[in-house]
Coordinates of C-alpha atoms in Angstrom, one line a residue:
X1469 CA -88.3 -125.5 -261.9
X1470 CA -88.4 -124.3 -265.5
X1471 CA -88.5 -120.5 -265.8
X1472 CA -91.9 -119.0 -265.3
X1473 CA -93.1 -115.4 -264.6
X1474 CA -94.9 -114.6 -261.4
X1475 CA -98.0 -114.0 -263.6
X1476 CA -97.8 -117.5 -265.1
X1477 CA -97.5 -119.1 -261.7
X1478 CA -100.5 -117.1 -260.5
X1479 CA -102.5 -118.2 -263.5
X1480 CA -101.5 -121.9 -263.0
X1481 CA -102.4 -121.8 -259.3
X1482 CA -105.6 -119.6 -259.5
X1483 CA -103.7 -117.1 -257.3
X1484 CA -103.3 -113.4 -257.1
X1485 CA -100.1 -111.4 -257.0
X1486 CA -99.1 -109.4 -254.0
X1487 CA -95.9 -107.4 -253.6
X1488 CA -94.5 -108.6 -256.9
X1489 CA -94.7 -107.6 -260.6
X1490 CA -96.3 -110.1 -262.9
X1491 CA -93.3 -110.1 -265.3
X1492 CA -90.9 -111.1 -262.5
X1493 CA -89.1 -114.3 -263.5
X1494 CA -88.8 -117.3 -261.2
X1495 CA -86.3 -119.9 -262.3
X1496 CA -85.0 -121.8 -259.2
X1497 CA -85.8 -124.7 -257.0
X1498 CA -89.3 -125.0 -255.4
X1499 CA -88.9 -125.9 -251.7
X1500 CA -91.1 -126.3 -248.6
X1501 CA -88.2 -125.8 -246.1
X1502 CA -86.8 -122.3 -245.8
X1503 CA -83.4 -123.9 -245.1
X1504 CA -83.3 -125.3 -248.6
X1505 CA -84.0 -122.1 -250.5
X1506 CA -81.9 -121.4 -253.5
X1507 CA -81.5 -117.9 -255.1
X1508 CA -84.3 -117.2 -257.6
X1509 CA -86.5 -120.1 -256.5
X1510 CA -89.8 -120.3 -254.8
X1511 CA -90.8 -121.1 -251.2
X1512 CA -94.1 -122.9 -250.6
X1513 CA -95.6 -121.9 -247.3
X1514 CA -97.4 -125.0 -246.3
X1515 CA -99.4 -125.0 -243.0
X1516 CA -98.2 -127.9 -240.9
X1517 CA -99.3 -129.9 -237.9
X1518 CA -96.6 -128.4 -235.7
X1519 CA -95.2 -125.4 -237.7
X1520 CA -96.7 -123.0 -240.3
X1521 CA -94.6 -122.3 -243.3
X1522 CA -96.0 -118.8 -243.5
X1523 CA -93.9 -118.0 -240.3
X1524 CA -90.7 -118.7 -242.3
X1525 CA -91.5 -116.8 -245.5
X1526 CA -89.5 -113.7 -244.6
X1527 CA -86.5 -115.9 -243.8
X1528 CA -86.9 -117.7 -247.1
X1529 CA -87.0 -114.4 -249.1
X1530 CA -84.0 -113.1 -247.2
X1531 CA -82.2 -116.3 -248.3
X1532 CA -82.9 -115.6 -251.9
X1533 CA -86.4 -116.9 -252.7
X1534 CA -87.9 -114.9 -255.5
X1535 CA -91.5 -115.8 -254.8
X1536 CA -93.6 -117.3 -252.0
X1537 CA -96.7 -119.5 -252.6
X1538 CA -99.0 -118.7 -249.6
X1539 CA -102.5 -118.5 -248.4
X1540 CA -102.4 -114.8 -247.4
X1541 CA -100.3 -111.7 -248.1
X1542 CA -97.1 -111.6 -246.0
X1543 CA -94.8 -108.9 -244.8
X1544 CA -91.1 -108.7 -244.0
X1545 CA -89.9 -107.6 -240.6
X1546 CA -89.7 -104.0 -241.8
X1547 CA -93.3 -104.1 -242.9
X1548 CA -92.7 -104.2 -246.6
X1549 CA -94.7 -106.7 -248.7
X1550 CA -93.1 -110.0 -249.5
X1551 CA -93.4 -111.2 -253.1
X1552 CA -96.3 -113.6 -252.8
X1553 CA -98.8 -115.5 -255.0
X1554 CA -101.8 -115.8 -252.7
X1555 CA -103.9 -118.9 -253.3
X1556 CA -107.0 -120.4 -251.7
X1557 CA -105.2 -123.7 -250.8
X1558 CA -101.4 -123.9 -250.8
X1559 CA -101.2 -127.7 -251.1
X1560 CA -103.7 -127.8 -254.1
X1561 CA -101.9 -124.9 -255.7
X1562 CA -98.6 -126.7 -255.5
X1563 CA -100.2 -129.7 -257.3
X1564 CA -101.7 -127.4 -260.0
X1565 CA -98.3 -125.7 -260.6
X1566 CA -96.7 -129.1 -261.1
X1567 CA -99.5 -130.2 -263.5
X1568 CA -99.0 -127.1 -265.6
X1569 CA -95.2 -127.5 -265.6
X1570 CA -95.4 -131.1 -266.7
X1571 CA -97.8 -130.2 -269.6
X1572 CA -95.3 -127.6 -270.8
X1573 CA -92.4 -130.1 -270.5
X1574 CA -94.3 -132.7 -272.4
X1575 CA -95.1 -130.3 -275.2
X1576 CA -91.5 -129.1 -275.4
X1577 CA -90.2 -132.7 -275.4
X1578 CA -92.2 -133.5 -278.6
X1579 CA -90.6 -130.7 -280.5
X1580 CA -87.6 -131.5 -282.9
X1581 CA -84.6 -132.0 -280.6
X1582 CA -86.8 -132.4 -277.6
X1583 CA -86.0 -134.8 -274.8
X1584 CA -88.8 -137.3 -275.6
X1585 CA -89.9 -137.1 -271.9
X1586 CA -91.5 -140.3 -270.5
X1587 CA -93.2 -140.4 -267.1
X1588 CA -93.3 -143.6 -265.1
X1589 CA -95.5 -144.0 -262.0
X1590 CA -94.9 -146.8 -259.5
X1591 CA -97.3 -148.0 -256.8
X1592 CA -98.0 -151.0 -254.7
X1593 CA -98.4 -152.0 -251.1
X1594 CA -94.8 -152.9 -250.7
X1595 CA -91.6 -152.3 -252.8
X1596 CA -92.4 -148.9 -254.2
X1597 CA -89.3 -147.1 -253.1
X1598 CA -86.9 -149.9 -254.0
X1599 CA -88.5 -150.3 -257.4
X1600 CA -88.4 -146.5 -257.9
X1601 CA -84.7 -146.5 -256.9
X1602 CA -83.9 -149.4 -259.3
X1603 CA -85.7 -147.8 -262.2
X1604 CA -84.1 -144.4 -261.6
X1605 CA -80.7 -146.0 -261.8
X1606 CA -81.6 -147.9 -265.0
X1607 CA -83.0 -144.8 -266.7
X1608 CA -80.2 -142.6 -265.3
X1609 CA -77.7 -144.8 -267.1
X1610 CA -79.0 -143.8 -270.5
X1611 CA -80.4 -140.3 -270.1
X1612 CA -81.2 -137.4 -267.7
X1613 CA -83.6 -138.7 -265.0
X1614 CA -85.5 -137.2 -262.2
X1615 CA -86.8 -139.4 -259.3
X1616 CA -88.0 -138.7 -255.8
X1617 CA -85.6 -138.4 -252.9
X1618 CA -86.5 -140.9 -250.2
X1619 CA -90.3 -141.6 -250.3
X1620 CA -91.6 -138.3 -251.8
X1621 CA -94.8 -140.1 -253.0
X1622 CA -97.7 -138.1 -251.7
X1623 CA -99.6 -134.9 -252.6
X1624 CA -96.6 -132.8 -251.6
X1625 CA -93.7 -134.9 -252.5
X1626 CA -94.9 -135.8 -255.9
X1627 CA -95.4 -132.2 -257.1
X1628 CA -92.0 -131.2 -255.7
X1629 CA -90.4 -134.0 -257.7
X1630 CA -92.2 -133.0 -260.9
X1631 CA -91.0 -129.4 -260.4
X1632 CA -87.4 -130.6 -260.4
X1633 CA -87.6 -131.6 -264.0
X1634 CA -86.5 -129.4 -266.9
X1635 CA -86.3 -129.4 -270.7
X1636 CA -83.4 -131.8 -270.6
X1637 CA -85.3 -134.5 -268.5
X1638 CA -85.7 -137.7 -270.5
X1639 CA -87.2 -139.8 -267.7
X1640 CA -89.4 -138.7 -264.8
X1641 CA -89.8 -141.6 -262.4
X1642 CA -92.5 -141.0 -259.8
X1643 CA -93.4 -143.0 -256.7
X1644 CA -97.1 -142.8 -256.0
X1645 CA -98.4 -143.7 -252.5
X1646 CA -102.0 -144.1 -251.3
X1647 CA -103.4 -144.4 -247.8
X1648 CA -107.0 -144.2 -249.0
X1649 CA -109.3 -144.2 -252.0
X1650 CA -108.9 -141.3 -254.5
X1651 CA -105.2 -140.6 -253.6
X1652 CA -103.8 -142.1 -256.7
X1653 CA -106.5 -140.5 -258.8
X1654 CA -105.3 -137.1 -257.5
X1655 CA -101.7 -137.8 -258.1
X1656 CA -102.2 -139.1 -261.7
X1657 CA -104.2 -135.9 -262.5
X1658 CA -101.1 -134.0 -261.6
X1659 CA -98.8 -136.4 -263.5
X1660 CA -100.5 -138.8 -265.8
X1661 CA -98.0 -141.6 -266.4
X1662 CA -96.9 -143.0 -269.7
X1663 CA -96.1 -146.2 -267.9
X1664 CA -97.8 -147.3 -264.7
X1665 CA -96.3 -150.0 -262.5
X1666 CA -98.4 -151.9 -260.0
X1667 CA -96.3 -154.2 -257.7
X1668 CA -98.7 -155.9 -255.3
X1669 CA -101.9 -155.4 -253.4
X1670 CA -101.2 -156.1 -249.8
X1671 CA -102.2 -155.2 -246.3
X1672 CA -100.5 -151.9 -245.9
X1673 CA -102.7 -149.0 -244.7
X1674 CA -105.8 -151.3 -244.4
X1675 CA -107.2 -149.0 -241.8
X1676 CA -107.5 -146.3 -244.4
X1677 CA -109.1 -148.5 -247.0
X1678 CA -111.4 -150.8 -245.2
X1679 CA -110.4 -154.1 -246.7
X1680 CA -108.1 -155.7 -249.3
X1681 CA -110.5 -155.3 -252.2
X1682 CA -110.7 -151.6 -251.5
X1683 CA -106.9 -151.5 -251.6
X1684 CA -107.0 -153.1 -255.0
X1685 CA -109.5 -150.6 -256.3
X1686 CA -107.4 -147.8 -255.0
X1687 CA -104.2 -149.1 -256.5
X1688 CA -106.0 -149.5 -259.9
X1689 CA -106.5 -145.8 -260.0
X1690 CA -102.9 -145.5 -261.4
X1691 CA -103.8 -147.7 -264.3
X1692 CA -107.0 -145.6 -265.0
X1693 CA -104.8 -142.5 -264.8
X1694 CA -102.5 -143.4 -267.6
X1695 CA -102.2 -141.2 -270.7
X1696 CA -104.5 -142.5 -273.5
X1697 CA -101.8 -144.8 -275.0
X1698 CA -100.0 -145.6 -271.8
X1699 CA -98.5 -148.9 -270.8
X1700 CA -99.6 -150.8 -267.7
X1701 CA -96.9 -152.9 -266.1
X1702 CA -98.6 -155.5 -263.9
X1703 CA -97.5 -158.2 -261.4
X1704 CA -99.0 -161.4 -262.9
X1705 CA -98.3 -163.3 -259.6
X1706 CA -100.8 -161.2 -257.8
X1707 CA -104.4 -161.9 -259.0
X1708 CA -105.7 -158.6 -257.9
X1709 CA -103.0 -156.8 -259.8
X1710 CA -103.3 -159.0 -262.9
X1711 CA -107.1 -158.1 -263.0
X1712 CA -106.2 -154.5 -263.5
X1713 CA -105.4 -155.3 -267.2
X1714 CA -109.0 -154.9 -268.0
X1715 CA -108.7 -151.2 -267.0
X1716 CA -105.7 -150.4 -269.0
X1717 CA -106.2 -148.0 -271.9
X1718 CA -103.3 -149.4 -274.0
X1719 CA -100.6 -152.1 -273.9
X1720 CA -100.3 -154.4 -270.8
X1721 CA -96.9 -155.8 -269.9
X1722 CA -96.8 -158.6 -267.2
X1723 CA -94.0 -159.6 -265.0
X1724 CA -93.5 -162.3 -262.4
X1725 CA -92.2 -165.8 -261.7
X1726 CA -94.9 -167.9 -263.4
X1727 CA -94.5 -169.2 -267.0
X1728 CA -96.3 -167.2 -269.6
X1729 CA -95.5 -163.7 -268.3
X1730 CA -93.7 -161.3 -270.6
X1731 CA -90.9 -160.4 -268.2
X1732 CA -89.9 -163.4 -266.0
X1733 CA -87.3 -164.5 -263.5
X1734 CA -86.1 -168.0 -264.1
X1735 CA -83.8 -170.1 -261.9
X1736 CA -83.7 -167.8 -258.9
X1737 CA -80.9 -168.6 -256.5
X1738 CA -80.2 -166.8 -253.3
X1739 CA -76.6 -166.9 -252.0
X1740 CA -75.4 -166.9 -248.4
X1741 CA -75.3 -163.1 -248.4
X1742 CA -79.0 -163.0 -249.2
X1743 CA -78.5 -161.7 -252.7
X1744 CA -80.4 -163.2 -255.6
X1745 CA -79.2 -164.3 -259.0
X1746 CA -81.6 -165.2 -261.8
X1747 CA -82.1 -165.3 -265.6
X1748 CA -84.2 -162.4 -266.9
X1749 CA -86.3 -163.8 -269.7
X1750 CA -88.4 -161.6 -272.0
X1751 CA -91.0 -163.0 -274.4
X1752 CA -90.5 -166.5 -273.1
X1753 CA -91.7 -169.2 -275.5
X1754 CA -91.9 -166.8 -278.4
X1755 CA -89.6 -167.0 -281.4
X1756 CA -88.0 -163.6 -280.3
X1757 CA -87.4 -164.7 -276.8
X1758 CA -84.4 -163.1 -275.1
X1759 CA -82.7 -164.0 -271.9
X1760 CA -79.8 -162.5 -269.8
X1761 CA -78.3 -163.2 -266.4
X1762 CA -78.7 -160.8 -263.5
X1763 CA -77.1 -160.7 -260.1
X1764 CA -78.6 -158.3 -257.6
X1765 CA -76.7 -156.4 -255.0
X1766 CA -79.9 -155.9 -252.9
X1767 CA -80.4 -158.2 -249.9
X1768 CA -83.5 -160.3 -249.9
X1769 CA -85.2 -162.7 -252.4
X1770 CA -88.3 -160.4 -252.4
X1771 CA -86.3 -157.9 -254.4
X1772 CA -86.5 -160.1 -257.5
X1773 CA -90.0 -158.9 -258.0
X1774 CA -89.0 -155.3 -257.6
X1775 CA -86.2 -155.9 -260.2
X1776 CA -88.6 -157.5 -262.6
X1777 CA -91.0 -154.5 -262.3
X1778 CA -88.2 -152.1 -262.9
X1779 CA -86.9 -154.1 -265.9
X1780 CA -90.4 -154.3 -267.5
X1781 CA -90.9 -150.5 -267.0
X1782 CA -87.4 -149.7 -268.3
X1783 CA -88.0 -151.8 -271.4
X1784 CA -91.3 -150.1 -271.9
X1785 CA -89.6 -146.7 -272.0
X1786 CA -87.0 -147.8 -274.5
X1787 CA -84.0 -149.3 -272.8
X1788 CA -82.5 -152.4 -274.3
X1789 CA -82.4 -155.8 -272.5
X1790 CA -78.6 -155.5 -272.1
X1791 CA -78.9 -152.1 -270.6
X1792 CA -81.5 -153.4 -268.2
X1793 CA -79.4 -156.4 -267.1
X1794 CA -76.2 -154.3 -266.7
X1795 CA -78.1 -151.7 -264.7
X1796 CA -79.8 -154.2 -262.4
X1797 CA -76.5 -155.9 -261.7
X1798 CA -74.9 -152.5 -260.8
X1799 CA -77.8 -151.0 -258.9
X1800 CA -77.5 -150.3 -255.2
X1801 CA -80.1 -149.6 -252.5
X1802 CA -80.4 -145.8 -252.5
X1803 CA -82.9 -144.9 -249.8
X1804 CA -82.1 -145.3 -246.1
X1805 CA -83.6 -147.8 -243.7
X1806 CA -84.5 -150.3 -246.5
X1807 CA -82.7 -153.6 -246.1
X1808 CA -79.5 -151.5 -245.5
X1809 CA -76.8 -153.9 -244.5
X1810 CA -73.9 -152.8 -242.2
X1811 CA -71.1 -155.1 -241.2
X1812 CA -70.0 -153.7 -237.8
X1813 CA -66.4 -153.7 -236.6
X1814 CA -67.5 -155.9 -233.6
X1815 CA -68.6 -158.7 -236.0
X1816 CA -72.3 -157.9 -235.8
X1817 CA -74.2 -157.6 -239.1
X1818 CA -77.1 -155.1 -239.0
X1819 CA -80.0 -155.2 -241.5
X1820 CA -81.9 -152.0 -241.1
X1821 CA -85.3 -152.2 -242.7
X1822 CA -87.0 -149.8 -240.4
X1823 CA -88.5 -147.3 -242.8
X1824 CA -91.9 -149.0 -243.1
X1825 CA -93.6 -152.3 -242.3
X1826 CA -96.7 -154.3 -243.1
X1827 CA -97.3 -158.0 -242.9
X1828 CA -96.0 -158.7 -246.4
X1829 CA -92.7 -156.7 -246.0
X1830 CA -92.3 -158.1 -242.5
X1831 CA -92.4 -161.7 -243.7
X1832 CA -90.0 -160.9 -246.5
X1833 CA -87.5 -159.3 -244.2
X1834 CA -87.7 -162.1 -241.7
X1835 CA -87.0 -164.7 -244.4
X1836 CA -84.0 -162.7 -245.5
X1837 CA -82.8 -162.7 -241.9
X1838 CA -83.0 -166.4 -241.8
X1839 CA -81.0 -166.8 -245.0
X1840 CA -78.3 -164.3 -243.9
X1841 CA -77.8 -166.0 -240.5
X1842 CA -78.0 -169.6 -241.8
X1843 CA -77.1 -172.2 -239.3
X1844 CA -73.7 -170.7 -238.3
X1845 CA -74.8 -167.3 -237.0
X1846 CA -77.4 -166.2 -234.4
X1847 CA -80.4 -164.5 -235.9
X1848 CA -81.8 -161.5 -233.9
X1849 CA -85.1 -159.8 -234.9
X1850 CA -85.9 -156.4 -233.4
X1851 CA -89.5 -155.8 -234.3
X1852 CA -91.8 -152.9 -233.7
X1853 CA -95.4 -152.1 -234.5
X1854 CA -96.9 -152.3 -238.0
X1855 CA -99.2 -149.2 -238.1
X1856 CA -102.5 -148.5 -240.0
X1857 CA -103.6 -152.1 -240.2
X1858 CA -107.1 -151.4 -238.9
X1859 CA -109.2 -154.0 -237.0
X1860 CA -107.0 -156.9 -238.0
X1861 CA -103.9 -155.4 -236.5
X1862 CA -103.6 -157.8 -233.5
X1863 CA -104.1 -160.8 -235.7
X1864 CA -101.5 -159.6 -238.1
X1865 CA -98.9 -159.0 -235.4
X1866 CA -99.7 -162.4 -233.8
X1867 CA -99.0 -164.1 -237.2
X1868 CA -95.6 -162.4 -237.4
X1869 CA -94.8 -163.8 -233.9
X1870 CA -95.7 -167.3 -235.1
X1871 CA -93.5 -166.9 -238.2
X1872 CA -90.5 -165.9 -236.0
X1873 CA -90.7 -169.3 -234.3
X1874 CA -91.2 -171.2 -237.6
X1875 CA -88.1 -169.5 -239.1
X1876 CA -86.1 -170.4 -235.9
X1877 CA -85.2 -166.8 -235.2
X1878 CA -83.0 -167.3 -232.1
X1879 CA -83.7 -163.9 -230.4
X1880 CA -86.7 -161.6 -230.9
X1881 CA -86.9 -158.2 -229.2
X1882 CA -90.4 -156.8 -229.4
X1883 CA -90.5 -153.1 -229.0
X1884 CA -93.5 -151.2 -227.6
X1885 CA -97.0 -152.2 -226.4
X1886 CA -98.4 -151.8 -229.9
X1887 CA -96.3 -154.8 -231.1
X1888 CA -97.0 -156.9 -228.0
X1889 CA -99.0 -159.4 -230.1
X1890 CA -95.8 -160.4 -231.8
X1891 CA -94.5 -161.7 -228.5
X1892 CA -97.9 -163.4 -227.8
X1893 CA -97.9 -165.1 -231.2
X1894 CA -94.4 -166.4 -230.6
X1895 CA -95.4 -167.8 -227.2
X1896 CA -98.5 -169.5 -228.7
X1897 CA -96.4 -171.0 -231.4
X1898 CA -93.9 -172.5 -228.9
X1899 CA -91.3 -170.0 -228.0
X1900 CA -90.0 -170.4 -224.5
X1901 CA -87.4 -169.0 -222.1
X1902 CA -85.4 -165.9 -223.3
X1903 CA -86.0 -166.3 -227.0
X1904 CA -88.5 -163.4 -227.0
X1905 CA -88.1 -160.3 -225.0
X1906 CA -90.6 -157.5 -224.8
X1907 CA -89.3 -154.0 -224.0
X1908 CA -91.1 -150.7 -223.6
X1909 CA -89.5 -148.4 -226.2
X1910 CA -86.6 -147.7 -228.5
X1911 CA -84.3 -146.6 -225.6
X1912 CA -85.0 -149.8 -223.7
X1913 CA -84.3 -151.8 -226.8
X1914 CA -81.0 -150.0 -227.4
X1915 CA -79.9 -150.6 -223.8
X1916 CA -80.8 -154.3 -223.9
X1917 CA -79.0 -154.9 -227.2
X1918 CA -75.9 -153.1 -226.0
X1919 CA -75.3 -155.8 -223.5
X1920 CA -76.7 -158.7 -225.5
X1921 CA -75.2 -158.5 -229.0
X1922 CA -72.1 -160.5 -229.8
X1923 CA -69.8 -161.2 -232.7
X1924 CA -71.5 -163.2 -235.4
X1925 CA -75.0 -162.0 -234.7
X1926 CA -77.2 -160.9 -237.7
X1927 CA -79.7 -158.3 -236.5
X1928 CA -82.8 -157.2 -238.3
X1929 CA -84.5 -154.0 -237.3
X1930 CA -88.0 -153.7 -238.7
X1931 CA -91.1 -151.6 -238.0
X1932 CA -93.3 -148.9 -239.4
X1933 CA -91.6 -145.5 -239.5
X1934 CA -94.0 -144.1 -236.9
X1935 CA -92.9 -146.7 -234.4
X1936 CA -89.5 -145.1 -234.3
X1937 CA -87.2 -148.1 -234.8
X1938 CA -85.4 -146.1 -237.5
X1939 CA -83.7 -144.3 -234.6
X1940 CA -82.5 -147.6 -233.3
X1941 CA -81.3 -148.5 -236.7
X1942 CA -79.3 -145.3 -236.9
X1943 CA -77.8 -145.9 -233.4
X1944 CA -76.8 -149.5 -234.2
X1945 CA -75.2 -148.4 -237.4
X1946 CA -73.4 -145.5 -235.7
X1947 CA -72.0 -148.0 -233.2
X1948 CA -70.0 -149.5 -236.0
X1949 CA -68.4 -146.1 -236.8
X1950 CA -67.7 -145.5 -233.2
X1951 CA -66.0 -148.8 -232.7
X1952 CA -64.0 -148.4 -235.9
X1953 CA -62.7 -145.0 -234.7
X1954 CA -61.7 -146.5 -231.3
X1955 CA -59.9 -149.4 -233.0
X1956 CA -57.9 -147.0 -235.2

């Protein structure tokens, strides 16, 4: 965090000082885990479902925290007062602090010699984290860039990301998630974007919204939250996203596969490794049209749209087309459990996409599995529950089971009772014999696969994070390391 006095932090958060002088300077990282404390930084004592950050404040100060953001005065083990800014609501105060810091950073960036800071917000029902990772790599190739670790995209993760920025930051790339109406409105009040990217309106978190049209309205909040002259980067292939152009306060940039969009993928080809090549065309059909070739390292044709979104946003913040093309071709998957491919020592290829799942991302992952396996290798799908789908959950899982059969996935392991409808759908579509196996939990799936997998198999692991299949993904990936050590 930029250097602020305790008094300035108290003013920004509507807090009061306890056990600390107002002139005391805080100039280190802001963290919510006492194990991550850095000397001179600030510890945020968030109340949690299972643990209360207030219980760890003394430990954080002992580790070097200069200040604690808390809901009440706190004392050390010896009874002395800890340096605390006491606020009515710690989570809200964290957001207000981030908002104030970003205002100061923007003001400083406009001064002569300033960084020219640009803030990009990315949202959508699928693809947010991958697009954020691509954009962070593109921007990072030309200037100091701050982006979230993993999926820090909520009312806690976003402020923590903002607070990592300093006067040198040129690009602040923010992932903005929403599981209900008003969430993006809240996040954009903390960090109004200069560029807002909307990827797709899909069926993720339908239970929290009440329907697909409500999802669209909620995602549109990021466009409405743009700075007055901000740029909306919209997926023209999704009619609900394209309609958000009417809400944009400034320029609209469209991306997609259809002719007439401003940033388009032409001639998409997917190779046997599941990686896409295409021509990135900008201003197609205009006298100033430009086009360059791109070859992605990411696995899955669905990443073409993510790449287009990142390209359009990068161009909007000032990168050249050549910088974008070179950056996309060099970009890797950064976040774990997102189409992460591991070639194991025993000849099994693992595709771990277990961080999250909804019907759109599940379909995309299964299609990528079919491409990777081709006709020569056995395709194995290990599928868990897609959470937060609301009343349509059973129908959505059933449809995935039917798709498994249509894609000729040769073995499907359905994990957990919540995903049972996948097995039912496969049976209704015509699956028979041992093509579909239903197991109780992750441990049972691991035990079954240990005796079933063989050289040449391509294995997809896919579920919502809360279903826990990421643990299976880790175990299957670790098996490759173990086998390599034994072989050596």
